[in-house]
Structures are given as C-alpha cells and as structure tokens.
Amino acid sequence: MFQASFWVPRYKGTPDTMALVSADSRIAELLTELHQLIKQTQEERSRSEHNLVNIQKTHERMQTENKISPYYRTKLRGLYTTAKADAEAECNILRKALDKIAEIKSLLEERRIAAKIAGLYNDSEPPRKTMRRGVLMTLLQQSAMTLPLWIGKPGDKPPPLCGAIPASGDYVAKPGDKVAARVKAVDGDEQWILAEVVSYSHATNKYEVDDIDEEGKERHTLSRRRIIPLPQWKANPETDPEALFQKEQLVLALYPQTTCFYRALIHTPPQRPQDDYSVLFEDTSYADGYSPPLNVAQRYVVACKEPKKK
C-alpha cells in the first residue's frame, strides 16, 4: 500500500510557520493524487495488455500460414491503432504523475527554506553547522541521482537548464537553487564553489549565496556574472544528445568528494540517461596536464566561459 510519510513539526503561529503548515497540507494532497495516478497507470497497462497479446498471436498465425491476407492486414491495422491510443493514454497519465512529483519536490524545497528561516529542522535535515562532511557528500550524491530526466513530447526541444543548455539571459535563480559561484578564497585566489542562493536584489543585480560546505560558513554577495545556475533536468542521451556537452569541450565540473568546481575537458559524454560524464580535470602534476578520467554527474557540470589553456 502506498503511504505518505514525511516530517510534520509542531508549529507556532508565525507567518513562516503558517506557510509550513500550508505546504504540508498541499504535499499531503499531492501525494494522494499521485497515488491515484499510479493506480490509473497500472489499470491502463493491464487493460492494454490484452490487445498486445492479440497482436503477438496474429503475427504468429501469419507466420504459420506464411501469408498476409487482407483480413490479417485489416485486423493488425485496427490492433495497432488501439495499441497506439492505449500507449498515448498511459503516457498522459505518467506525465501527470511526473508533474505531481515535480510540484512535491518544489514544495519540499520551499518548506526547507521556510524552516531554515524559522529556525526549525528535523532529523533528516540537520542545521548546517552540525552537518558532517560525509553527510554533505551523501546529500550531494542524492541530489544528482534524483535530478529529473527531461522527457519532452515529440517535437519538443529541451528547455534552458536541461543538461548543457544554459539559462536564458534574463533568468534569476530562486532562493534554495544550487549554483556554481565564483568567490575569493582565503589566500586571495578566486575559485568556483557549490553554493545555495539566499536572495537576489533587482536593484543591485546581485545575489546573496551561502557556501554549501558548512566548513566555509560564509555568505557571499556576488554579481550575476559570478553565478552559473546548475542544471534542473538531466538530458537524455538517447533522445536529446544535442543537450549534452561533447567530447573535448571545456567545462567546469565538481571534483569528486569536494564542493569546488574545476576546469575539465569532457572525455566521454553520458551514453544512457543514468550515466555520468567522464571528465579530465586540468592537473599540472600529470605529464599531459590532465588527470585520469573521473565521473561527474550531469547535475554538477556547467559551461566554462574561460578560454582553453594551451
């Protein structure tokens, strides 16, 4: 049985906490609706199974008789028309389910930010100051794994922030969004770090972002050109290969087990939806100037606007 299970804190009547109550209520409604859509998907699949069996049996009879009569041609045309309609109906239900999941994830993120502002946390989302590094690395891996795959309708082109497709020029990242942010390190050098958007000022055209690494405990005020939004969908190599970075393309990639982005060359793009990029990080300790191939998820690979080093 499908059951909704999520943390429900005890709130006091402040505006922030009331917003949390509202979010919890909406999430519960969406989970119920998602459950119904999953049931509908299974019912639709079971209903269409009989027609698919008929198609298979008709083909077997044709092979046995070694001919395609007008009768079989007409029958198969009707069976395939029905199968196409069944597939489209199931596809529509699945798209509705995906929309519900996306809305639930968005509400969960909004609730997390509201809880952060209100100073409320739960056991699975501890305050950043108490988060161990191992826990942070696990959360980053989970974020990469759960990044939704873009599934467009026939003829649809992948949208901005799908895979390698950059954000539109007027795009403004929302509070809670993860970005690559160019900041000054303690030694004065500049580096690209993984950060979370706190706010954006349209008056100054600047972001406030938090270093995602709790060891940094820093808030940075940065201009738009120092911020690169991370992908919000994975690109499917099998249907939208043009939405992926290509071999030998220069990128910024999150170095494994760190929260910093470094320049790298694409060694091998993903071949399947679940695959990562294989990248070669710039590293002067190697004779050819590049590290051995390392895997980095689509979530943490963005375009590098700096010229390639010769």
PDB file of N, CA and C in Angstrom, residues 160-202:
ATOM      1  N   PRO A 160      15.917  25.540 -21.421  1.00  0.00           N
ATOM      2  CA  PRO A 160      17.106  26.023 -20.700  1.00  0.00           C
ATOM      3  C   PRO A 160      17.274  25.288 -19.366  1.00  0.00           C
ATOM      4  N   LEU A 161      18.520  25.082 -18.978  1.00  0.00           N
ATOM      5  CA  LEU A 161      18.907  24.374 -17.760  1.00  0.00           C
ATOM      6  C   LEU A 161      18.602  22.874 -17.829  1.00  0.00           C
ATOM      7  N   CYS A 162      18.463  22.373 -19.043  1.00  0.00           N
ATOM      8  CA  CYS A 162      18.426  20.923 -19.245  1.00  0.00           C
ATOM      9  C   CYS A 162      19.798  20.511 -19.739  1.00  0.00           C
ATOM     10  N   GLY A 163      20.517  19.724 -18.952  1.00  0.00           N
ATOM     11  CA  GLY A 163      21.852  19.288 -19.340  1.00  0.00           C
ATOM     12  C   GLY A 163      22.785  20.467 -19.567  1.00  0.00           C
ATOM     13  N   ALA A 164      23.341  20.549 -20.792  1.00  0.00           N
ATOM     14  CA  ALA A 164      24.324  21.584 -21.109  1.00  0.00           C
ATOM     15  C   ALA A 164      23.694  22.890 -21.572  1.00  0.00           C
ATOM     16  N   ILE A 165      22.368  22.936 -21.708  1.00  0.00           N
ATOM     17  CA  ILE A 165      21.715  24.151 -22.205  1.00  0.00           C
ATOM     18  C   ILE A 165      21.705  25.208 -21.093  1.00  0.00           C
ATOM     19  N   PRO A 166      22.309  26.367 -21.340  1.00  0.00           N
ATOM     20  CA  PRO A 166      22.410  27.382 -20.275  1.00  0.00           C
ATOM     21  C   PRO A 166      21.078  28.051 -19.990  1.00  0.00           C
ATOM     22  N   ALA A 167      21.043  28.777 -18.881  1.00  0.00           N
ATOM     23  CA  ALA A 167      19.855  29.552 -18.524  1.00  0.00           C
ATOM     24  C   ALA A 167      19.671  30.691 -19.519  1.00  0.00           C
ATOM     25  N   SER A 168      18.440  31.159 -19.656  1.00  0.00           N
ATOM     26  CA  SER A 168      18.179  32.313 -20.521  1.00  0.00           C
ATOM     27  C   SER A 168      18.831  33.552 -19.916  1.00  0.00           C
ATOM     28  N   GLY A 169      19.041  34.568 -20.745  1.00  0.00           N
ATOM     29  CA  GLY A 169      19.765  35.759 -20.307  1.00  0.00           C
ATOM     30  C   GLY A 169      19.113  36.497 -19.155  1.00  0.00           C
ATOM     31  N   ASP A 170      17.783  36.432 -19.072  1.00  0.00           N
ATOM     32  CA  ASP A 170      17.077  37.162 -18.010  1.00  0.00           C
ATOM     33  C   ASP A 170      16.718  36.265 -16.825  1.00  0.00           C
ATOM     34  N   TYR A 171      17.265  35.046 -16.810  1.00  0.00           N
ATOM     35  CA  TYR A 171      16.919  34.098 -15.742  1.00  0.00           C
ATOM     36  C   TYR A 171      17.484  34.560 -14.400  1.00  0.00           C
ATOM     37  N   VAL A 172      16.666  34.433 -13.365  1.00  0.00           N
ATOM     38  CA  VAL A 172      17.100  34.728 -11.997  1.00  0.00           C
ATOM     39  C   VAL A 172      16.877  33.480 -11.152  1.00  0.00           C
ATOM     40  N   ALA A 173      17.944  32.973 -10.566  1.00  0.00           N
ATOM     41  CA  ALA A 173      17.845  31.783  -9.724  1.00  0.00           C
ATOM     42  C   ALA A 173      17.026  32.091  -8.474  1.00  0.00           C
ATOM     43  N   LYS A 174      16.245  31.108  -8.049  1.00  0.00           N
ATOM     44  CA  LYS A 174      15.367  31.284  -6.888  1.00  0.00           C
ATOM     45  C   LYS A 174      16.096  30.925  -5.591  1.00  0.00           C
ATOM     46  N   PRO A 175      15.630  31.457  -4.452  1.00  0.00           N
ATOM     47  CA  PRO A 175      16.203  31.040  -3.168  1.00  0.00           C
ATOM     48  C   PRO A 175      16.143  29.520  -3.022  1.00  0.00           C
ATOM     49  N   GLY A 176      17.254  28.934  -2.612  1.00  0.00           N
ATOM     50  CA  GLY A 176      17.336  27.487  -2.470  1.00  0.00           C
ATOM     51  C   GLY A 176      17.980  26.802  -3.660  1.00  0.00           C
ATOM     52  N   ASP A 177      18.023  27.502  -4.828  1.00  0.00           N
ATOM     53  CA  ASP A 177      18.661  26.914  -6.008  1.00  0.00           C
ATOM     54  C   ASP A 177      20.158  26.743  -5.766  1.00  0.00           C
ATOM     55  N   LYS A 178      20.700  25.670  -6.323  1.00  0.00           N
ATOM     56  CA  LYS A 178      22.145  25.430  -6.241  1.00  0.00           C
ATOM     57  C   LYS A 178      22.820  26.024  -7.473  1.00  0.00           C
ATOM     58  N   VAL A 179      23.961  26.664  -7.247  1.00  0.00           N
ATOM     59  CA  VAL A 179      24.689  27.335  -8.324  1.00  0.00           C
ATOM     60  C   VAL A 179      26.184  27.120  -8.150  1.00  0.00           C
ATOM     61  N   ALA A 180      26.911  27.347  -9.239  1.00  0.00           N
ATOM     62  CA  ALA A 180      28.360  27.483  -9.148  1.00  0.00           C
ATOM     63  C   ALA A 180      28.643  28.966  -8.958  1.00  0.00           C
ATOM     64  N   ALA A 181      29.397  29.305  -7.910  1.00  0.00           N
ATOM     65  CA  ALA A 181      29.643  30.708  -7.578  1.00  0.00           C
ATOM     66  C   ALA A 181      31.147  30.976  -7.534  1.00  0.00           C
ATOM     67  N   ARG A 182      31.565  32.046  -8.184  1.00  0.00           N
ATOM     68  CA  ARG A 182      32.985  32.406  -8.203  1.00  0.00           C
ATOM     69  C   ARG A 182      33.272  33.358  -7.049  1.00  0.00           C
ATOM     70  N   VAL A 183      34.086  32.907  -6.094  1.00  0.00           N
ATOM     71  CA  VAL A 183      34.376  33.681  -4.884  1.00  0.00           C
ATOM     72  C   VAL A 183      35.888  33.786  -4.681  1.00  0.00           C
ATOM     73  N   LYS A 184      36.268  34.703  -3.816  1.00  0.00           N
ATOM     74  CA  LYS A 184      37.672  34.834  -3.457  1.00  0.00           C
ATOM     75  C   LYS A 184      37.979  33.936  -2.268  1.00  0.00           C
ATOM     76  N   ALA A 185      39.017  33.123  -2.399  1.00  0.00           N
ATOM     77  CA  ALA A 185      39.424  32.232  -1.322  1.00  0.00           C
ATOM     78  C   ALA A 185      40.223  33.008  -0.280  1.00  0.00           C
ATOM     79  N   VAL A 186      40.533  32.327   0.809  1.00  0.00           N
ATOM     80  CA  VAL A 186      41.277  32.965   1.900  1.00  0.00           C
ATOM     81  C   VAL A 186      42.620  33.496   1.418  1.00  0.00           C
ATOM     82  N   ASP A 187      43.255  32.753   0.494  1.00  0.00           N
ATOM     83  CA  ASP A 187      44.575  33.165   0.000  1.00  0.00           C
ATOM     84  C   ASP A 187      44.499  34.237  -1.078  1.00  0.00           C
ATOM     85  N   GLY A 188      43.288  34.705  -1.390  1.00  0.00           N
ATOM     86  CA  GLY A 188      43.128  35.754  -2.378  1.00  0.00           C
ATOM     87  C   GLY A 188      42.822  35.259  -3.778  1.00  0.00           C
ATOM     88  N   ASP A 189      43.085  33.992  -4.027  1.00  0.00           N
ATOM     89  CA  ASP A 189      42.769  33.427  -5.340  1.00  0.00           C
ATOM     90  C   ASP A 189      41.266  33.247  -5.484  1.00  0.00           C
ATOM     91  N   GLU A 190      40.819  33.229  -6.721  1.00  0.00           N
ATOM     92  CA  GLU A 190      39.396  33.016  -6.971  1.00  0.00           C
ATOM     93  C   GLU A 190      39.131  31.554  -7.291  1.00  0.00           C
ATOM     94  N   GLN A 191      37.995  31.074  -6.849  1.00  0.00           N
ATOM     95  CA  GLN A 191      37.622  29.689  -7.129  1.00  0.00           C
ATOM     96  C   GLN A 191      36.114  29.589  -7.287  1.00  0.00           C
ATOM     97  N   TRP A 192      35.685  28.548  -7.987  1.00  0.00           N
ATOM     98  CA  TRP A 192      34.264  28.269  -8.175  1.00  0.00           C
ATOM     99  C   TRP A 192      33.818  27.270  -7.122  1.00  0.00           C
ATOM    100  N   ILE A 193      32.801  27.644  -6.338  1.00  0.00           N
ATOM    101  CA  ILE A 193      32.308  26.764  -5.277  1.00  0.00           C
ATOM    102  C   ILE A 193      30.837  26.414  -5.526  1.00  0.00           C
ATOM    103  N   LEU A 194      30.393  25.342  -4.909  1.00  0.00           N
ATOM    104  CA  LEU A 194      28.976  24.992  -4.922  1.00  0.00           C
ATOM    105  C   LEU A 194      28.292  25.822  -3.836  1.00  0.00           C
ATOM    106  N   ALA A 195      27.251  26.554  -4.225  1.00  0.00           N
ATOM    107  CA  ALA A 195      26.582  27.463  -3.292  1.00  0.00           C
ATOM    108  C   ALA A 195      25.070  27.362  -3.436  1.00  0.00           C
ATOM    109  N   GLU A 196      24.376  27.902  -2.434  1.00  0.00           N
ATOM    110  CA  GLU A 196      22.911  27.937  -2.437  1.00  0.00           C
ATOM    111  C   GLU A 196      22.456  29.387  -2.426  1.00  0.00           C
ATOM    112  N   VAL A 197      21.533  29.704  -3.326  1.00  0.00           N
ATOM    113  CA  VAL A 197      21.028  31.078  -3.419  1.00  0.00           C
ATOM    114  C   VAL A 197      20.186  31.412  -2.191  1.00  0.00           C
ATOM    115  N   VAL A 198      20.483  32.554  -1.590  1.00  0.00           N
ATOM    116  CA  VAL A 198      19.700  33.070  -0.463  1.00  0.00           C
ATOM    117  C   VAL A 198      18.698  34.100  -0.961  1.00  0.00           C
ATOM    118  N   SER A 199      19.169  35.016  -1.824  1.00  0.00           N
ATOM    119  CA  SER A 199      18.281  36.063  -2.334  1.00  0.00           C
ATOM    120  C   SER A 199      18.921  36.702  -3.561  1.00  0.00           C
ATOM    121  N   TYR A 200      18.097  37.477  -4.268  1.00  0.00           N
ATOM    122  CA  TYR A 200      18.593  38.259  -5.411  1.00  0.00           C
ATOM    123  C   TYR A 200      18.001  39.654  -5.338  1.00  0.00           C
ATOM    124  N   SER A 201      18.834  40.668  -5.517  1.00  0.00           N
ATOM    125  CA  SER A 201      18.380  42.056  -5.486  1.00  0.00           C
ATOM    126  C   SER A 201      18.296  42.588  -6.913  1.00  0.00           C
ATOM    127  N   HIS A 202      17.088  42.926  -7.346  1.00  0.00           N
ATOM    128  CA  HIS A 202      16.922  43.509  -8.678  1.00  0.00           C
ATOM    129  C   HIS A 202      17.474  44.938  -8.718  1.00  0.00           C
TER     130      HIS A 202
END
